[in-house]
mmCIF file with all atom_site columns, C-alpha atoms and ligand atoms in Angstrom:
data_model
loop_
_atom_site.group_PDB
_atom_site.id
_atom_site.type_symbol
_atom_site.label_atom_id
_atom_site.label_alt_id
_atom_site.label_comp_id
_atom_site.label_asym_id
_atom_site.label_entity_id
_atom_site.label_seq_id
_atom_site.pdbx_PDB_ins_code
_atom_site.Cartn_x
_atom_site.Cartn_y
_atom_site.Cartn_z
_atom_site.occupancy
_atom_site.B_iso_or_equiv
_atom_site.pdbx_formal_charge
_atom_site.auth_seq_id
_atom_site.auth_comp_id
_atom_site.auth_asym_id
_atom_site.auth_atom_id
_atom_site.pdbx_PDB_model_num
ATOM   1   C CA  . MET A 1 1   ? 81.538 306.429 219.740 1.00 80.00 ? 106 MET A CA  1
ATOM   2   C CA  . GLN A 1 2   ? 79.709 309.737 220.072 1.00 88.00 ? 107 GLN A CA  1
ATOM   3   C CA  . PRO A 1 3   ? 75.949 309.310 220.577 1.00 92.00 ? 108 PRO A CA  1
ATOM   4   C CA  . GLY A 1 4   ? 73.850 310.764 217.758 1.00 97.00 ? 109 GLY A CA  1
ATOM   5   C CA  . LYS A 1 5   ? 71.783 313.917 217.923 1.00 98.00 ? 110 LYS A CA  1
ATOM   6   C CA  . PHE A 1 6   ? 68.044 313.836 218.530 1.00 98.00 ? 111 PHE A CA  1
ATOM   7   C CA  . ILE A 1 7   ? 66.049 316.417 216.561 1.00 98.00 ? 112 ILE A CA  1
ATOM   8   C CA  . THR A 1 8   ? 62.286 316.856 216.748 1.00 98.00 ? 113 THR A CA  1
ATOM   9   C CA  . VAL A 1 9   ? 59.849 318.828 214.613 1.00 98.00 ? 114 VAL A CA  1
ATOM   10  C CA  . GLU A 1 10  ? 56.649 320.267 216.087 1.00 98.00 ? 115 GLU A CA  1
ATOM   11  C CA  . GLY A 1 11  ? 53.696 322.430 215.162 1.00 97.00 ? 116 GLY A CA  1
ATOM   12  C CA  . THR A 1 12  ? 49.917 322.582 214.894 1.00 95.00 ? 117 THR A CA  1
ATOM   13  C CA  . GLU A 1 13  ? 48.008 321.028 211.980 1.00 90.00 ? 118 GLU A CA  1
ATOM   14  C CA  . GLY A 1 14  ? 48.880 322.002 208.403 1.00 88.00 ? 119 GLY A CA  1
ATOM   15  C CA  . VAL A 1 15  ? 52.138 323.649 209.344 1.00 91.00 ? 120 VAL A CA  1
ATOM   16  C CA  . GLY A 1 16  ? 54.242 321.856 206.699 1.00 91.00 ? 121 GLY A CA  1
ATOM   17  C CA  . LYS A 1 17  ? 56.151 319.362 208.852 1.00 94.00 ? 122 LYS A CA  1
ATOM   18  C CA  . SER A 1 18  ? 56.563 316.730 206.122 1.00 94.00 ? 123 SER A CA  1
ATOM   19  C CA  . THR A 1 19  ? 58.066 319.094 203.536 1.00 94.00 ? 124 THR A CA  1
ATOM   20  C CA  . ASN A 1 20  ? 60.477 320.567 206.044 1.00 96.00 ? 125 ASN A CA  1
ATOM   21  C CA  . ILE A 1 21  ? 61.466 317.175 207.438 1.00 98.00 ? 126 ILE A CA  1
ATOM   22  C CA  . GLU A 1 22  ? 62.537 316.291 203.892 1.00 97.00 ? 127 GLU A CA  1
ATOM   23  C CA  . LEU A 1 23  ? 64.699 319.425 203.783 1.00 97.00 ? 128 LEU A CA  1
ATOM   24  C CA  . ILE A 1 24  ? 66.292 318.663 207.166 1.00 98.00 ? 129 ILE A CA  1
ATOM   25  C CA  . LYS A 1 25  ? 66.933 315.067 206.063 1.00 98.00 ? 130 LYS A CA  1
ATOM   26  C CA  . ASN A 1 26  ? 68.772 316.283 202.962 1.00 98.00 ? 131 ASN A CA  1
ATOM   27  C CA  . LEU A 1 27  ? 70.884 318.763 204.940 1.00 97.00 ? 132 LEU A CA  1
ATOM   28  C CA  . ILE A 1 28  ? 71.919 316.148 207.505 1.00 97.00 ? 133 ILE A CA  1
ATOM   29  C CA  . GLU A 1 29  ? 72.563 313.362 205.006 1.00 97.00 ? 134 GLU A CA  1
ATOM   30  C CA  . ALA A 1 30  ? 74.680 315.741 202.891 1.00 97.00 ? 135 ALA A CA  1
ATOM   31  C CA  . ARG A 1 31  ? 77.171 315.539 205.775 1.00 96.00 ? 136 ARG A CA  1
ATOM   32  C CA  . ASN A 1 32  ? 77.306 311.732 205.559 1.00 96.00 ? 137 ASN A CA  1
ATOM   33  C CA  . ILE A 1 33  ? 75.492 311.331 208.846 1.00 97.00 ? 138 ILE A CA  1
ATOM   34  C CA  . GLU A 1 34  ? 73.359 308.223 209.212 1.00 97.00 ? 139 GLU A CA  1
ATOM   35  C CA  . LEU A 1 35  ? 69.833 309.366 209.979 1.00 98.00 ? 140 LEU A CA  1
ATOM   36  C CA  . VAL A 1 36  ? 66.712 307.591 211.246 1.00 98.00 ? 141 VAL A CA  1
ATOM   37  C CA  . ILE A 1 37  ? 63.466 309.372 210.426 1.00 98.00 ? 142 ILE A CA  1
ATOM   38  C CA  . THR A 1 38  ? 60.521 308.467 212.575 1.00 98.00 ? 143 THR A CA  1
ATOM   39  C CA  . ARG A 1 39  ? 57.327 309.865 214.062 1.00 98.00 ? 144 ARG A CA  1
ATOM   40  C CA  . GLU A 1 40  ? 55.072 310.020 217.106 1.00 98.00 ? 145 GLU A CA  1
ATOM   41  C CA  . PRO A 1 41  ? 52.702 308.650 217.996 1.00 98.00 ? 146 PRO A CA  1
ATOM   42  C CA  . GLY A 1 42  ? 54.139 305.639 216.212 1.00 98.00 ? 147 GLY A CA  1
ATOM   43  C CA  . GLY A 1 43  ? 57.538 304.618 214.914 1.00 98.00 ? 148 GLY A CA  1
ATOM   44  C CA  . THR A 1 44  ? 57.311 300.892 215.769 1.00 98.00 ? 149 THR A CA  1
ATOM   45  C CA  . PRO A 1 45  ? 54.616 298.348 214.765 1.00 98.00 ? 150 PRO A CA  1
ATOM   46  C CA  . LEU A 1 46  ? 53.174 298.351 218.284 1.00 98.00 ? 151 LEU A CA  1
ATOM   47  C CA  . ALA A 1 47  ? 53.316 302.141 218.653 1.00 98.00 ? 152 ALA A CA  1
ATOM   48  C CA  . GLU A 1 48  ? 51.728 302.534 215.202 1.00 98.00 ? 153 GLU A CA  1
ATOM   49  C CA  . GLU A 1 49  ? 48.800 300.425 216.450 1.00 98.00 ? 154 GLU A CA  1
ATOM   50  C CA  . ILE A 1 50  ? 48.464 302.779 219.415 1.00 98.00 ? 155 ILE A CA  1
ATOM   51  C CA  . ARG A 1 51  ? 48.562 305.687 216.934 1.00 98.00 ? 156 ARG A CA  1
ATOM   52  C CA  . GLU A 1 52  ? 45.584 304.187 215.098 1.00 98.00 ? 157 GLU A CA  1
ATOM   53  C CA  . LEU A 1 53  ? 43.670 303.940 218.366 1.00 98.00 ? 158 LEU A CA  1
ATOM   54  C CA  . LEU A 1 54  ? 44.464 307.589 219.105 1.00 98.00 ? 159 LEU A CA  1
ATOM   55  C CA  . LEU A 1 55  ? 43.634 309.029 215.689 1.00 97.00 ? 160 LEU A CA  1
ATOM   56  C CA  . GLU A 1 56  ? 40.561 307.011 214.777 1.00 97.00 ? 161 GLU A CA  1
ATOM   57  C CA  . LYS A 1 57  ? 37.271 308.884 215.142 1.00 95.00 ? 162 LYS A CA  1
ATOM   58  C CA  . ARG A 1 58  ? 34.853 307.033 217.415 1.00 94.00 ? 163 ARG A CA  1
ATOM   59  C CA  . GLU A 1 59  ? 31.475 307.351 219.100 1.00 95.00 ? 164 GLU A CA  1
ATOM   60  C CA  . GLU A 1 60  ? 32.857 306.713 222.589 1.00 96.00 ? 165 GLU A CA  1
ATOM   61  C CA  . LYS A 1 61  ? 34.304 309.800 224.228 1.00 95.00 ? 166 LYS A CA  1
ATOM   62  C CA  . PHE A 1 62  ? 38.069 309.426 224.675 1.00 97.00 ? 167 PHE A CA  1
ATOM   63  C CA  . ASP A 1 63  ? 38.971 310.115 228.283 1.00 98.00 ? 168 ASP A CA  1
ATOM   64  C CA  . PRO A 1 64  ? 41.836 312.677 228.287 1.00 98.00 ? 169 PRO A CA  1
ATOM   65  C CA  . THR A 1 65  ? 43.874 310.706 230.839 1.00 98.00 ? 170 THR A CA  1
ATOM   66  C CA  . ALA A 1 66  ? 43.465 307.521 228.781 1.00 98.00 ? 171 ALA A CA  1
ATOM   67  C CA  . GLU A 1 67  ? 44.656 309.510 225.761 1.00 98.00 ? 172 GLU A CA  1
ATOM   68  C CA  . LEU A 1 68  ? 47.664 310.798 227.696 1.00 98.00 ? 173 LEU A CA  1
ATOM   69  C CA  . LEU A 1 69  ? 48.644 307.335 228.911 1.00 98.00 ? 174 LEU A CA  1
ATOM   70  C CA  . LEU A 1 70  ? 48.380 305.870 225.405 1.00 98.00 ? 175 LEU A CA  1
ATOM   71  C CA  . VAL A 1 71  ? 50.602 308.633 224.037 1.00 98.00 ? 176 VAL A CA  1
ATOM   72  C CA  . PHE A 1 72  ? 53.248 307.815 226.635 1.00 98.00 ? 177 PHE A CA  1
ATOM   73  C CA  . ALA A 1 73  ? 52.807 304.046 226.184 1.00 98.00 ? 178 ALA A CA  1
ATOM   74  C CA  . ALA A 1 74  ? 53.602 304.498 222.486 1.00 98.00 ? 179 ALA A CA  1
ATOM   75  C CA  . ARG A 1 75  ? 56.504 306.783 223.404 1.00 98.00 ? 180 ARG A CA  1
ATOM   76  C CA  . ALA A 1 76  ? 58.067 304.300 225.829 1.00 98.00 ? 181 ALA A CA  1
ATOM   77  C CA  . GLN A 1 77  ? 58.011 301.613 223.150 1.00 98.00 ? 182 GLN A CA  1
ATOM   78  C CA  . HIS A 1 78  ? 59.367 303.938 220.475 1.00 98.00 ? 183 HIS A CA  1
ATOM   79  C CA  . LEU A 1 79  ? 62.049 305.530 222.640 1.00 98.00 ? 184 LEU A CA  1
ATOM   80  C CA  . ASN A 1 80  ? 63.380 302.270 224.062 1.00 98.00 ? 185 ASN A CA  1
ATOM   81  C CA  . THR A 1 81  ? 63.277 300.139 220.920 1.00 98.00 ? 186 THR A CA  1
ATOM   82  C CA  . VAL A 1 82  ? 64.036 302.643 218.154 1.00 98.00 ? 187 VAL A CA  1
ATOM   83  C CA  . ILE A 1 83  ? 65.251 306.076 219.261 1.00 98.00 ? 188 ILE A CA  1
ATOM   84  C CA  . LEU A 1 84  ? 67.717 305.247 222.041 1.00 98.00 ? 189 LEU A CA  1
ATOM   85  C CA  . PRO A 1 85  ? 69.305 302.246 220.275 1.00 98.00 ? 190 PRO A CA  1
ATOM   86  C CA  . ALA A 1 86  ? 69.847 304.389 217.148 1.00 98.00 ? 191 ALA A CA  1
ATOM   87  C CA  . LEU A 1 87  ? 71.357 307.276 219.131 1.00 98.00 ? 192 LEU A CA  1
ATOM   88  C CA  . ASN A 1 88  ? 73.614 304.864 221.011 1.00 97.00 ? 193 ASN A CA  1
ATOM   89  C CA  . GLU A 1 89  ? 74.883 303.499 217.690 1.00 97.00 ? 194 GLU A CA  1
ATOM   90  C CA  . GLY A 1 90  ? 75.860 307.037 216.715 1.00 97.00 ? 195 GLY A CA  1
ATOM   91  C CA  . LYS A 1 91  ? 72.955 307.510 214.292 1.00 98.00 ? 196 LYS A CA  1
ATOM   92  C CA  . TRP A 1 92  ? 70.973 310.730 214.381 1.00 98.00 ? 197 TRP A CA  1
ATOM   93  C CA  . VAL A 1 93  ? 67.216 310.653 214.873 1.00 98.00 ? 198 VAL A CA  1
ATOM   94  C CA  . LEU A 1 94  ? 64.756 313.057 213.283 1.00 98.00 ? 199 LEU A CA  1
ATOM   95  C CA  . CYS A 1 95  ? 61.338 312.647 214.860 1.00 98.00 ? 200 CYS A CA  1
ATOM   96  C CA  . ASP A 1 96  ? 58.067 314.136 213.634 1.00 98.00 ? 201 ASP A CA  1
ATOM   97  C CA  . ARG A 1 97  ? 56.651 315.253 217.030 1.00 98.00 ? 202 ARG A CA  1
ATOM   98  C CA  . PHE A 1 98  ? 57.683 314.187 220.530 1.00 98.00 ? 203 PHE A CA  1
ATOM   99  C CA  . THR A 1 99  ? 56.809 315.178 224.109 1.00 98.00 ? 204 THR A CA  1
ATOM   100 C CA  . ASP A 1 100 ? 56.342 318.880 223.375 1.00 98.00 ? 205 ASP A CA  1
ATOM   101 C CA  . ALA A 1 101 ? 53.261 317.734 221.432 1.00 98.00 ? 206 ALA A CA  1
ATOM   102 C CA  . THR A 1 102 ? 51.970 316.090 224.609 1.00 98.00 ? 207 THR A CA  1
ATOM   103 C CA  . PHE A 1 103 ? 52.379 319.294 226.613 1.00 98.00 ? 208 PHE A CA  1
ATOM   104 C CA  . ALA A 1 104 ? 50.681 321.207 223.794 1.00 98.00 ? 209 ALA A CA  1
ATOM   105 C CA  . TYR A 1 105 ? 47.816 318.805 222.903 1.00 98.00 ? 210 TYR A CA  1
ATOM   106 C CA  . GLN A 1 106 ? 47.083 316.896 226.127 1.00 98.00 ? 211 GLN A CA  1
ATOM   107 C CA  . GLY A 1 107 ? 48.260 319.684 228.456 1.00 98.00 ? 212 GLY A CA  1
ATOM   108 C CA  . ALA A 1 108 ? 47.188 322.974 226.891 1.00 98.00 ? 213 ALA A CA  1
ATOM   109 C CA  . GLY A 1 109 ? 44.631 321.472 224.488 1.00 98.00 ? 214 GLY A CA  1
ATOM   110 C CA  . ARG A 1 110 ? 42.822 318.984 226.758 1.00 98.00 ? 215 ARG A CA  1
ATOM   111 C CA  . GLY A 1 111 ? 43.580 320.836 229.992 1.00 98.00 ? 216 GLY A CA  1
ATOM   112 C CA  . LEU A 1 112 ? 45.535 318.070 231.761 1.00 98.00 ? 217 LEU A CA  1
ATOM   113 C CA  . PRO A 1 113 ? 47.950 319.306 234.463 1.00 98.00 ? 218 PRO A CA  1
ATOM   114 C CA  . TRP A 1 114 ? 51.438 320.169 233.271 1.00 98.00 ? 219 TRP A CA  1
ATOM   115 C CA  . ASP A 1 115 ? 52.907 318.446 236.365 1.00 98.00 ? 220 ASP A CA  1
ATOM   116 C CA  . THR A 1 116 ? 51.221 315.138 235.515 1.00 98.00 ? 221 THR A CA  1
ATOM   117 C CA  . ILE A 1 117 ? 52.770 315.251 232.055 1.00 98.00 ? 222 ILE A CA  1
ATOM   118 C CA  . SER A 1 118 ? 56.170 316.128 233.548 1.00 98.00 ? 223 SER A CA  1
ATOM   119 C CA  . GLU A 1 119 ? 55.940 313.097 235.848 1.00 98.00 ? 224 GLU A CA  1
ATOM   120 C CA  . LEU A 1 120 ? 55.181 310.764 232.950 1.00 98.00 ? 225 LEU A CA  1
ATOM   121 C CA  . GLU A 1 121 ? 57.925 312.423 230.930 1.00 98.00 ? 226 GLU A CA  1
ATOM   122 C CA  . GLN A 1 122 ? 60.387 311.629 233.709 1.00 98.00 ? 227 GLN A CA  1
ATOM   123 C CA  . LEU A 1 123 ? 59.111 308.041 234.043 1.00 98.00 ? 228 LEU A CA  1
ATOM   124 C CA  . VAL A 1 124 ? 59.443 307.344 230.330 1.00 98.00 ? 229 VAL A CA  1
ATOM   125 C CA  . GLN A 1 125 ? 62.388 309.508 229.291 1.00 98.00 ? 230 GLN A CA  1
ATOM   126 C CA  . LYS A 1 126 ? 64.483 309.579 232.459 1.00 97.00 ? 231 LYS A CA  1
ATOM   127 C CA  . GLY A 1 127 ? 65.758 313.021 231.556 1.00 95.00 ? 232 GLY A CA  1
ATOM   128 C CA  . ARG A 1 128 ? 66.327 312.272 227.858 1.00 97.00 ? 233 ARG A CA  1
ATOM   129 C CA  . GLN A 1 129 ? 65.357 315.343 225.831 1.00 97.00 ? 234 GLN A CA  1
ATOM   130 C CA  . PRO A 1 130 ? 65.751 316.316 222.185 1.00 98.00 ? 235 PRO A CA  1
ATOM   131 C CA  . ASP A 1 131 ? 68.980 318.163 221.348 1.00 98.00 ? 236 ASP A CA  1
ATOM   132 C CA  . MET A 1 132 ? 67.035 320.539 219.141 1.00 98.00 ? 237 MET A CA  1
ATOM   133 C CA  . THR A 1 133 ? 63.353 321.140 218.437 1.00 98.00 ? 238 THR A CA  1
ATOM   134 C CA  . LEU A 1 134 ? 62.111 322.954 215.373 1.00 98.00 ? 239 LEU A CA  1
ATOM   135 C CA  . LEU A 1 135 ? 58.732 324.563 216.052 1.00 98.00 ? 240 LEU A CA  1
ATOM   136 C CA  . LEU A 1 136 ? 56.887 325.527 212.877 1.00 98.00 ? 241 LEU A CA  1
ATOM   137 C CA  . ASP A 1 137 ? 54.510 328.250 213.962 1.00 97.00 ? 242 ASP A CA  1
ATOM   138 C CA  . ILE A 1 138 ? 51.503 329.344 211.938 1.00 95.00 ? 243 ILE A CA  1
ATOM   139 C CA  . SER A 1 139 ? 48.131 331.024 212.435 1.00 95.00 ? 244 SER A CA  1
ATOM   140 C CA  . VAL A 1 140 ? 45.776 328.243 213.458 1.00 95.00 ? 245 VAL A CA  1
ATOM   141 C CA  . ARG A 1 141 ? 43.193 329.259 210.862 1.00 93.00 ? 246 ARG A CA  1
ATOM   142 C CA  . ILE A 1 142 ? 45.639 329.078 207.943 1.00 92.00 ? 247 ILE A CA  1
ATOM   143 C CA  . GLY A 1 143 ? 47.048 325.768 209.177 1.00 91.00 ? 248 GLY A CA  1
ATOM   144 C CA  . LEU A 1 144 ? 43.611 324.188 209.458 1.00 88.00 ? 249 LEU A CA  1
ATOM   145 C CA  . GLU A 1 145 ? 42.677 325.385 205.966 1.00 88.00 ? 250 GLU A CA  1
ATOM   146 C CA  . ARG A 1 146 ? 45.795 323.693 204.615 1.00 86.00 ? 251 ARG A CA  1
ATOM   147 C CA  . ALA A 1 147 ? 45.180 320.495 206.596 1.00 84.00 ? 252 ALA A CA  1
ATOM   148 C CA  . SER A 1 148 ? 41.525 320.191 205.604 1.00 81.00 ? 253 SER A CA  1
ATOM   149 C CA  . ALA A 1 149 ? 42.416 320.565 201.913 1.00 82.00 ? 254 ALA A CA  1
ATOM   150 C CA  . ARG A 1 150 ? 44.584 317.438 202.210 1.00 77.00 ? 255 ARG A CA  1
ATOM   151 C CA  . ALA A 1 151 ? 42.570 314.438 203.302 1.00 75.00 ? 256 ALA A CA  1
ATOM   152 C CA  . GLU A 1 152 ? 39.842 313.202 205.582 1.00 85.00 ? 257 GLU A CA  1
ATOM   153 C CA  . LEU A 1 153 ? 40.246 314.698 209.048 1.00 87.00 ? 258 LEU A CA  1
ATOM   154 C CA  . ASP A 1 154 ? 41.332 312.427 211.919 1.00 92.00 ? 259 ASP A CA  1
ATOM   155 C CA  . ARG A 1 155 ? 40.118 312.664 215.526 1.00 94.00 ? 260 ARG A CA  1
ATOM   156 C CA  . PHE A 1 156 ? 42.541 315.479 216.433 1.00 94.00 ? 261 PHE A CA  1
ATOM   157 C CA  . GLU A 1 157 ? 42.104 317.418 213.194 1.00 90.00 ? 262 GLU A CA  1
ATOM   158 C CA  . SER A 1 158 ? 38.350 317.394 213.804 1.00 90.00 ? 263 SER A CA  1
ATOM   159 C CA  . GLU A 1 159 ? 38.742 319.466 216.986 1.00 93.00 ? 264 GLU A CA  1
ATOM   160 C CA  . LYS A 1 160 ? 37.451 323.042 217.106 1.00 93.00 ? 265 LYS A CA  1
ATOM   161 C CA  . ILE A 1 161 ? 39.671 326.016 216.325 1.00 95.00 ? 266 ILE A CA  1
ATOM   162 C CA  . GLU A 1 162 ? 39.761 326.992 220.048 1.00 97.00 ? 267 GLU A CA  1
ATOM   163 C CA  . PHE A 1 163 ? 41.450 323.681 220.820 1.00 97.00 ? 268 PHE A CA  1
ATOM   164 C CA  . PHE A 1 164 ? 44.248 324.454 218.363 1.00 97.00 ? 269 PHE A CA  1
ATOM   165 C CA  . GLU A 1 165 ? 44.598 328.003 219.674 1.00 97.00 ? 270 GLU A CA  1
ATOM   166 C CA  . ARG A 1 166 ? 45.304 326.464 223.092 1.00 98.00 ? 271 ARG A CA  1
ATOM   167 C CA  . VAL A 1 167 ? 47.696 323.944 221.529 1.00 98.00 ? 272 VAL A CA  1
ATOM   168 C CA  . ARG A 1 168 ? 49.612 326.765 219.846 1.00 98.00 ? 273 ARG A CA  1
ATOM   169 C CA  . GLN A 1 169 ? 49.814 328.632 223.165 1.00 98.00 ? 274 GLN A CA  1
ATOM   170 C CA  . GLY A 1 170 ? 51.027 325.407 224.788 1.00 98.00 ? 275 GLY A CA  1
ATOM   171 C CA  . TYR A 1 171 ? 53.890 325.197 222.326 1.00 98.00 ? 276 TYR A CA  1
ATOM   172 C CA  . HIS A 1 172 ? 54.848 328.789 223.090 1.00 98.00 ? 277 HIS A CA  1
ATOM   173 C CA  . GLU A 1 173 ? 54.792 327.982 226.791 1.00 98.00 ? 278 GLU A CA  1
ATOM   174 C CA  . ARG A 1 174 ? 57.293 325.164 226.127 1.00 98.00 ? 279 ARG A CA  1
ATOM   175 C CA  . VAL A 1 175 ? 59.509 327.548 224.166 1.00 98.00 ? 280 VAL A CA  1
ATOM   176 C CA  . LYS A 1 176 ? 59.604 329.834 227.223 1.00 98.00 ? 281 LYS A CA  1
ATOM   177 C CA  . GLN A 1 177 ? 60.579 326.894 229.429 1.00 95.00 ? 282 GLN A CA  1
ATOM   178 C CA  . ARG A 1 178 ? 63.339 325.572 227.146 1.00 95.00 ? 283 ARG A CA  1
ATOM   179 C CA  . PRO A 1 179 ? 64.451 328.441 224.898 1.00 96.00 ? 284 PRO A CA  1
ATOM   180 C CA  . GLU A 1 180 ? 67.900 326.914 224.335 1.00 96.00 ? 285 GLU A CA  1
ATOM   181 C CA  . ILE A 1 181 ? 66.412 323.818 222.665 1.00 96.00 ? 286 ILE A CA  1
ATOM   182 C CA  . PHE A 1 182 ? 63.782 325.478 220.482 1.00 98.00 ? 287 PHE A CA  1
ATOM   183 C CA  . PHE A 1 183 ? 64.196 327.057 217.127 1.00 97.00 ? 288 PHE A CA  1
ATOM   184 C CA  . VAL A 1 184 ? 60.907 328.748 216.142 1.00 98.00 ? 289 VAL A CA  1
ATOM   185 C CA  . VAL A 1 185 ? 60.141 329.444 212.493 1.00 97.00 ? 290 VAL A CA  1
ATOM   186 C CA  . ASP A 1 186 ? 57.285 331.533 211.132 1.00 96.00 ? 291 ASP A CA  1
ATOM   187 C CA  . ALA A 1 187 ? 55.718 328.927 208.850 1.00 95.00 ? 292 ALA A CA  1
ATOM   188 C CA  . GLY A 1 188 ? 53.143 331.390 207.512 1.00 93.00 ? 293 GLY A CA  1
ATOM   189 C CA  . LYS A 1 189 ? 55.745 332.785 205.101 1.00 94.00 ? 294 LYS A CA  1
ATOM   190 C CA  . SER A 1 190 ? 56.305 331.347 201.622 1.00 93.00 ? 295 SER A CA  1
ATOM   191 C CA  . LEU A 1 191 ? 57.841 327.870 201.464 1.00 93.00 ? 296 LEU A CA  1
ATOM   192 C CA  . GLU A 1 192 ? 60.997 329.335 199.999 1.00 96.00 ? 297 GLU A CA  1
ATOM   193 C CA  . GLN A 1 193 ? 61.378 331.846 202.843 1.00 97.00 ? 298 GLN A CA  1
ATOM   194 C CA  . VAL A 1 194 ? 60.646 329.187 205.475 1.00 96.00 ? 299 VAL A CA  1
ATOM   195 C CA  . GLN A 1 195 ? 63.194 326.819 203.983 1.00 97.00 ? 300 GLN A CA  1
ATOM   196 C CA  . THR A 1 196 ? 65.860 329.515 203.701 1.00 98.00 ? 301 THR A CA  1
ATOM   197 C CA  . VAL A 1 197 ? 65.527 330.238 207.424 1.00 98.00 ? 302 VAL A CA  1
ATOM   198 C CA  . ILE A 1 198 ? 65.595 326.553 208.381 1.00 98.00 ? 303 ILE A CA  1
ATOM   199 C CA  . GLU A 1 199 ? 68.595 325.870 206.169 1.00 97.00 ? 304 GLU A CA  1
ATOM   200 C CA  . ARG A 1 200 ? 70.586 328.788 207.602 1.00 97.00 ? 305 ARG A CA  1
ATOM   201 C CA  . GLN A 1 201 ? 69.867 327.848 211.207 1.00 96.00 ? 306 GLN A CA  1
ATOM   202 C CA  . LEU A 1 202 ? 70.404 324.134 210.747 1.00 97.00 ? 307 LEU A CA  1
ATOM   203 C CA  . GLU A 1 203 ? 73.679 324.551 208.869 1.00 97.00 ? 308 GLU A CA  1
ATOM   204 C CA  . HIS A 1 204 ? 74.896 326.774 211.718 1.00 96.00 ? 309 HIS A CA  1
ATOM   205 C CA  . GLN A 1 205 ? 73.901 324.153 214.299 1.00 97.00 ? 310 GLN A CA  1
ATOM   206 C CA  . LEU A 1 206 ? 75.433 321.335 212.247 1.00 97.00 ? 311 LEU A CA  1
ATOM   207 C CA  . ASP A 1 207 ? 78.707 323.295 212.046 1.00 96.00 ? 312 ASP A CA  1
ATOM   208 C CA  . LEU A 1 208 ? 78.729 323.531 215.851 1.00 96.00 ? 313 LEU A CA  1
ATOM   209 C CA  . TRP A 1 209 ? 77.877 319.869 216.376 1.00 95.00 ? 314 TRP A CA  1
ATOM   210 C CA  . CYS A 1 210 ? 80.235 318.500 213.734 1.00 92.00 ? 315 CYS A CA  1
ATOM   211 C CA  . SER A 1 211 ? 83.272 320.675 214.496 1.00 86.00 ? 316 SER A CA  1
HETATM 212 P P1  . TMP B 2 .   ? 50.527 314.058 212.971 1.00 69.88 ? 548 TMP B P1  1
HETATM 213 O O1  . TMP B 2 .   ? 49.256 314.470 212.329 1.00 69.88 ? 548 TMP B O1  1
HETATM 214 O O2  . TMP B 2 .   ? 51.492 315.142 213.108 1.00 69.88 ? 548 TMP B O2  1
HETATM 215 O O3  . TMP B 2 .   ? 51.082 312.817 212.413 1.00 69.88 ? 548 TMP B O3  1
HETATM 216 O O4  . TMP B 2 .   ? 50.186 313.723 214.520 1.00 69.88 ? 548 TMP B O4  1
HETATM 217 C C1  . TMP B 2 .   ? 49.102 312.990 214.882 1.00 69.88 ? 548 TMP B C1  1
HETATM 218 C C2  . TMP B 2 .   ? 48.272 313.698 215.906 1.00 69.88 ? 548 TMP B C2  1
HETATM 219 O O5  . TMP B 2 .   ? 48.649 313.258 217.205 1.00 69.88 ? 548 TMP B O5  1
HETATM 220 C C3  . TMP B 2 .   ? 48.357 315.210 215.904 1.00 69.88 ? 548 TMP B C3  1
HETATM 221 O O6  . TMP B 2 .   ? 47.045 315.732 215.723 1.00 69.88 ? 548 TMP B O6  1
HETATM 222 C C4  . TMP B 2 .   ? 48.836 315.554 217.285 1.00 69.88 ? 548 TMP B C4  1
HETATM 223 C C5  . TMP B 2 .   ? 48.569 314.331 218.111 1.00 69.88 ? 548 TMP B C5  1
HETATM 224 N N1  . TMP B 2 .   ? 49.532 314.121 219.185 1.00 69.88 ? 548 TMP B N1  1
HETATM 225 C C6  . TMP B 2 .   ? 49.137 314.342 220.499 1.00 69.88 ? 548 TMP B C6  1
HETATM 226 O O7  . TMP B 2 .   ? 47.998 314.709 220.746 1.00 69.88 ? 548 TMP B O7  1
HETATM 227 N N2  . TMP B 2 .   ? 50.053 314.147 221.503 1.00 69.88 ? 548 TMP B N2  1
HETATM 228 C C7  . TMP B 2 .   ? 51.333 313.741 221.269 1.00 69.88 ? 548 TMP B C7  1
HETATM 229 O O8  . TMP B 2 .   ? 52.125 313.588 222.200 1.00 69.88 ? 548 TMP B O8  1
HETATM 230 C C8  . TMP B 2 .   ? 51.722 313.505 219.898 1.00 69.88 ? 548 TMP B C8  1
HETATM 231 C C9  . TMP B 2 .   ? 53.106 313.040 219.598 1.00 69.88 ? 548 TMP B C9  1
HETATM 232 C C10 . TMP B 2 .   ? 50.788 313.716 218.897 1.00 69.88 ? 548 TMP B C10 1
#
């Protein structure tokens, strides 16, 4: 049996991941492909508990290295108990964020060394990478306006705009490192325009993968 494809969706706050994940889901399932939709941090009961620890606002300052290790602890659990078993059964996996978010948020955002993150990436993933990553790219200001209109802000969403500017740069750095994996979409356009671009690109990729 062919292993499934692993697709991730990335972007800064308020970029419209949920709406576009729904579109991607519909396009993949229209081809009768069994799909698992999941998210990081989280995706298993244990990893969801780690997510709560990470997102909850607290008095105590969160040490950046502790944050990084928790992100990868959740990832190890999620990858080994959900993502890899599904891929090995031939299912496809669509994941809302993955390790590019760690390079962007903990690396570029918090200022932790890229090499440290690469070492943990190797320890946890052993070379396993997404087959395709959709990066929804938007002006940080517009994204934050959208996100703050939604609900109460979590610990990450409460960061200053400069933090998210660094995160956005971090994502672009990753695109430079792995251009063949990334598909970058200007998410500042209208929803219809964004979805037309995603649909065209994804259908093209699906044709290649399914031929
Ligand atoms: P979400 O809001 O997209 O569900 O993601 C939760 C937050 O977790 C988001 O603000 C980004 C952050 N995050 C990291 O800082 N590092 C990571 O590796 C991941 C996956 C998420």
